Each structure stands twice: as C-alpha cells, then as structure tokens.
Amino acid sequence: MLLSMDREILQIIGVTLRMSFFSTVISCLIGMPLGILITSTSFKGKRTVRKLINTLMGLPPVVAGLIVYMLFSKNGIFGSMGLLFTVEVMVIAQCLLITPVVISLTGSVCSVNGKNLLENARGLAFGKGKTVRLFLLQNRASLVSVVLTAFGRSIAEVGAVSIVGGNIQWKTRVMTTAIMLETNKGNFTLALALGLVLLSISFIVNVFASLLSEKEGEE
C-alpha cells in the first residue's frame, strides 16, 4: 500500500509539472508578443484593450473553469473533442488565467526597459516581428520574472483545474487538488508532505531563475 501511495504521489507531481510547464510556455508564447505589441503600437481602442486585460487579470479561477467547462462539455462548442477531464483542458483553463497576466507584466517591462529600444526599432523601420524579437532578446533577464510569475500562478491554482479536470485519481489529480482532498479527509500528514513538495519545486525554480538572471547580468 505504501508503494502504491508513493507511485501515486509521483504521478501527481508529474501531472502537476506537465500541466504547469505547458500552460506557462503557451501563455508566454501568446502573451509576451501581445504585451510588446500593445505597448509599442498606437491604435484605436488601446485604452479599452488595456482595461479588458486588467479585468481578465482578476478573473476568478472558478469562473475561468466554468467557462472552459461549458465550452468543452458534451453540449459545448468544443464538446466533440472529448477533452473534458483531461490534462489538456486543464492547460487551456490555466492559459485563460495566465495569459492576461503575462501580457500585462510584459507590457510593464516594455514600458520601463524598452522605451529607447523601441524608438531605435522605429528609426530603423523594423517591422512588428523584428521589434518583438529584438525586445525579447535584449530583455531576457527582466522577462524571467514574467515567466516565474506565470509558472507560480499555474502551479498554485486549484479552482479552475478542479472544475475542468475533475480531480480524477491517476489521471488529472494535481498537487493543489490533492492537498485540498487530503485536508478534507483529515489526512494532514500527506497534505503537508505535498505542500512541502510544492514549496520545494517553487524554490528550485526561483533559484534557477536567479542564477540565470545573474548570468545574463554578467554578460
């Protein structure tokens, strides 16, 4: 039984890391270019777009989970895809929560660190694609914090993934939903152990990011 529990814990950690990794990568691939373009480009309705992004940043996880659940349920628009109660739909729900955060934080980095860079790009008549690539290349160290924030939001989220994933044993159970379940069952030892694992992963990621930032600073 103990061996089975150990295998289950490892499986839970694996699902958590897989979900957090892909949701972070996808959110950054979408959010970073959008954050740069929105900040560096003048267009009609820009203020409205920013307000919308700020609103989505505060989107309650349970609401995001409900929206994705309705879209991918049997009667939803994407119901035929059969993704409900899978890790894939959990990633989609996470991206809905994380992408607005990435857009906003990248825009802040762009406003603070990229003003001269963007002016030079305009002077050289760079297109939008070249401007985005130049900014990402020159601000790698600053953007590490954006990636960290996205990863932290993903790995710590419980509401949305619980709704769309169903917290199914050996399939969609992640550390946060497992902690909630074990706490409700009164199994505080296992809940605390999972919590410590979660903190350890966050610590390791932060140490790695700090080392990367220091290396970039030296260069």
Coordinates of C-alpha atoms in Angstrom, one line a residue:
M1 CA 0.0 0.0 0.0
L2 CA 2.9 2.3 0.8
L3 CA 4.5 1.6 -2.5
S4 CA 1.2 2.3 -4.3
M5 CA 0.9 5.7 -2.4
D6 CA 4.5 6.6 -3.4
R7 CA 3.7 5.8 -7.0
E8 CA 0.5 7.9 -6.8
I9 CA 2.4 10.9 -5.3
L10 CA 5.0 10.7 -8.1
Q11 CA 2.2 10.6 -10.7
I12 CA 0.5 13.6 -9.1
I13 CA 3.8 15.5 -9.2
G14 CA 4.3 14.5 -12.8
V15 CA 0.8 15.7 -13.8
T16 CA 1.4 19.0 -11.9
L17 CA 4.7 19.7 -13.6
R18 CA 3.4 18.8 -17.1
M19 CA 0.3 21.0 -16.7
S20 CA 2.3 23.9 -15.3
F21 CA 5.1 23.7 -17.9
F22 CA 2.8 23.6 -20.9
S23 CA 0.4 26.3 -19.6
T24 CA 3.4 28.6 -18.8
V25 CA 5.0 28.0 -22.2
I26 CA 1.8 28.6 -24.2
S27 CA 0.8 31.6 -22.1
C28 CA 4.3 33.2 -22.6
L29 CA 4.3 32.4 -26.4
I30 CA 1.0 34.2 -26.7
G31 CA 1.2 36.9 -24.0
M32 CA 4.7 38.2 -24.5
P33 CA 4.4 39.2 -28.1
L34 CA 1.0 40.7 -27.4
G35 CA 2.3 42.6 -24.4
I36 CA 5.0 44.1 -26.5
L37 CA 2.8 45.0 -29.5
I38 CA 0.0 46.5 -27.4
T39 CA 2.6 48.7 -25.5
S40 CA 4.6 49.7 -28.5
T41 CA 1.8 50.3 -31.0
S42 CA -0.7 53.1 -31.2
F43 CA -4.2 52.1 -32.3
K44 CA -7.8 53.0 -31.7
G45 CA -9.3 51.3 -28.7
K46 CA -5.9 50.8 -27.0
R47 CA -7.2 52.0 -23.6
T48 CA -10.2 49.7 -23.9
V49 CA -7.9 46.7 -24.6
R50 CA -5.8 47.5 -21.6
K51 CA -8.9 47.7 -19.4
L52 CA -10.1 44.4 -20.7
I53 CA -6.7 42.8 -19.9
N54 CA -6.7 44.3 -16.4
T55 CA -10.2 42.8 -15.9
L56 CA -9.1 39.4 -17.1
M57 CA -6.1 39.5 -14.7
G58 CA -8.6 39.5 -11.9
L59 CA -10.8 36.7 -13.4
P60 CA -11.7 34.3 -10.6
P61 CA -10.3 30.8 -11.3
V62 CA -13.7 29.2 -10.7
V63 CA -15.2 31.5 -13.3
A64 CA -12.5 30.6 -15.8
G65 CA -13.0 26.9 -15.0
L66 CA -16.8 27.3 -15.5
I67 CA -16.3 29.0 -18.9
V68 CA -13.9 26.3 -20.2
Y69 CA -16.2 23.6 -18.7
M70 CA -19.1 24.9 -20.7
L71 CA -17.1 25.2 -23.9
F72 CA -15.8 21.6 -23.7
S73 CA -18.8 19.8 -22.1
K74 CA -20.9 17.5 -24.1
N75 CA -23.2 20.2 -25.3
G76 CA -20.5 22.9 -25.6
I77 CA -18.9 24.2 -28.8
F78 CA -15.9 22.0 -28.5
G79 CA -17.6 19.1 -26.8
S80 CA -16.9 16.8 -29.7
M81 CA -13.2 17.0 -29.0
G82 CA -13.7 14.9 -25.8
L83 CA -11.1 16.9 -23.8
L84 CA -13.1 17.5 -20.6
F85 CA -11.5 15.9 -17.6
T86 CA -8.1 15.7 -19.2
V87 CA -4.7 17.4 -18.6
E88 CA -5.1 19.2 -22.0
V89 CA -8.3 21.0 -20.9
M90 CA -6.6 21.9 -17.6
V91 CA -3.8 23.6 -19.6
I92 CA -6.4 25.5 -21.6
A93 CA -8.1 26.8 -18.4
Q94 CA -4.7 27.7 -17.0
C95 CA -3.8 29.7 -20.1
L96 CA -7.1 31.6 -19.8
L97 CA -6.0 32.7 -16.4
I98 CA -2.3 33.3 -17.0
T99 CA -2.1 34.9 -20.4
P100 CA -3.6 38.3 -19.3
V101 CA -1.0 38.4 -16.5
V102 CA 1.8 37.7 -18.9
I103 CA 0.5 40.4 -21.3
S104 CA 0.3 43.0 -18.6
L105 CA 3.7 42.2 -17.0
T106 CA 5.4 42.1 -20.4
G107 CA 3.9 45.5 -21.2
S108 CA 5.2 46.9 -17.9
V109 CA 8.7 45.6 -18.8
C110 CA 8.4 47.1 -22.2
S111 CA 7.3 50.5 -20.8
V112 CA 10.2 50.6 -18.3
N113 CA 13.1 48.9 -20.1
G114 CA 12.2 49.1 -23.8
K115 CA 11.5 52.8 -24.5
N116 CA 14.8 53.6 -26.1
L117 CA 14.9 50.2 -27.8
L118 CA 11.5 50.6 -29.3
E119 CA 12.4 54.1 -30.5
N120 CA 15.6 52.7 -32.2
A121 CA 13.5 50.0 -33.8
R122 CA 11.1 52.5 -35.2
G123 CA 14.1 54.6 -36.5
L124 CA 15.4 51.5 -38.3
A125 CA 12.0 50.8 -39.7
F126 CA 11.8 47.4 -38.1
G127 CA 8.6 45.5 -38.6
K128 CA 6.5 44.2 -35.7
G129 CA 8.0 40.8 -35.9
K130 CA 11.6 42.1 -35.7
T131 CA 10.7 44.6 -33.0
V132 CA 9.3 41.8 -30.8
R133 CA 12.3 39.5 -31.4
L134 CA 14.7 42.4 -30.6
F135 CA 12.9 43.3 -27.4
L136 CA 12.7 39.6 -26.2
L137 CA 16.4 39.2 -26.9
Q138 CA 17.6 42.4 -25.1
N139 CA 15.3 41.9 -22.1
R140 CA 15.8 38.2 -21.4
A141 CA 16.8 38.8 -17.7
S142 CA 13.8 41.0 -17.0
L143 CA 11.4 38.6 -18.7
V144 CA 12.5 35.7 -16.5
S145 CA 10.4 37.3 -13.7
V146 CA 7.4 37.2 -16.0
V147 CA 7.9 33.5 -16.7
L148 CA 8.3 32.8 -13.0
T149 CA 5.1 34.6 -12.2
A150 CA 3.2 32.7 -14.8
F151 CA 4.6 29.4 -13.6
G152 CA 3.8 30.3 -10.0
R153 CA 0.2 31.2 -10.9
S154 CA -0.1 27.9 -12.8
I155 CA 1.3 25.5 -10.2
A156 CA -0.6 27.0 -7.3
E157 CA -4.0 27.2 -9.0
V158 CA -6.8 24.9 -7.7
G159 CA -10.3 26.3 -8.6
A160 CA -10.2 26.0 -12.4
V161 CA -8.3 22.8 -12.7
S162 CA -10.6 21.2 -10.2
I163 CA -13.7 22.0 -12.2
V164 CA -12.4 21.0 -15.7
G165 CA -10.1 18.2 -14.6
G166 CA -12.4 16.6 -12.0
N167 CA -9.5 15.7 -9.7
I168 CA -9.5 12.1 -11.1
Q169 CA -7.1 9.7 -9.4
W170 CA -4.2 8.6 -11.6
K171 CA -5.4 11.0 -14.3
T172 CA -6.0 14.7 -13.6
R173 CA -5.1 15.0 -9.9
V174 CA -2.5 17.6 -9.2
M175 CA -0.8 18.7 -6.0
T176 CA -3.2 21.5 -5.2
T177 CA -6.3 19.4 -5.7
A178 CA -4.7 16.5 -3.8
I179 CA -3.9 18.8 -0.9
M180 CA -7.4 20.0 -0.8
L181 CA -8.8 16.5 -0.9
E182 CA -6.5 15.1 1.8
T183 CA -7.2 18.1 4.0
N184 CA -10.9 17.5 3.7
K185 CA -10.3 13.8 4.6
G186 CA -8.3 14.8 7.7
N187 CA -5.1 13.3 6.3
F188 CA -3.0 16.3 7.2
T189 CA 0.3 14.4 7.1
L190 CA 0.0 13.7 3.4
A191 CA -1.4 17.1 2.7
L192 CA 1.6 18.7 4.4
A193 CA 4.0 16.5 2.6
L194 CA 2.5 17.5 -0.8
G195 CA 2.6 21.1 0.3
L196 CA 6.3 20.9 1.1
V197 CA 7.0 19.3 -2.3
L198 CA 5.1 22.2 -3.9
L199 CA 7.2 24.7 -2.0
S200 CA 10.4 22.8 -2.9
I201 CA 9.6 22.9 -6.6
S202 CA 8.9 26.7 -6.4
F203 CA 12.1 27.2 -4.5
I204 CA 14.2 25.3 -7.1
V205 CA 12.6 27.2 -10.0
N206 CA 13.3 30.5 -8.3
V207 CA 17.0 29.5 -7.6
F208 CA 17.4 28.5 -11.2
A209 CA 15.8 31.8 -12.4
S210 CA 18.1 33.8 -10.1
L211 CA 21.2 32.1 -11.4
L212 CA 20.0 32.7 -15.0
S213 CA 19.4 36.4 -14.2
E214 CA 22.8 36.8 -12.7
K215 CA 24.4 35.2 -15.7
E216 CA 22.6 37.5 -18.0
G217 CA 23.6 40.5 -15.9
E218 CA 27.3 39.5 -16.1
E219 CA 27.1 39.3 -19.9

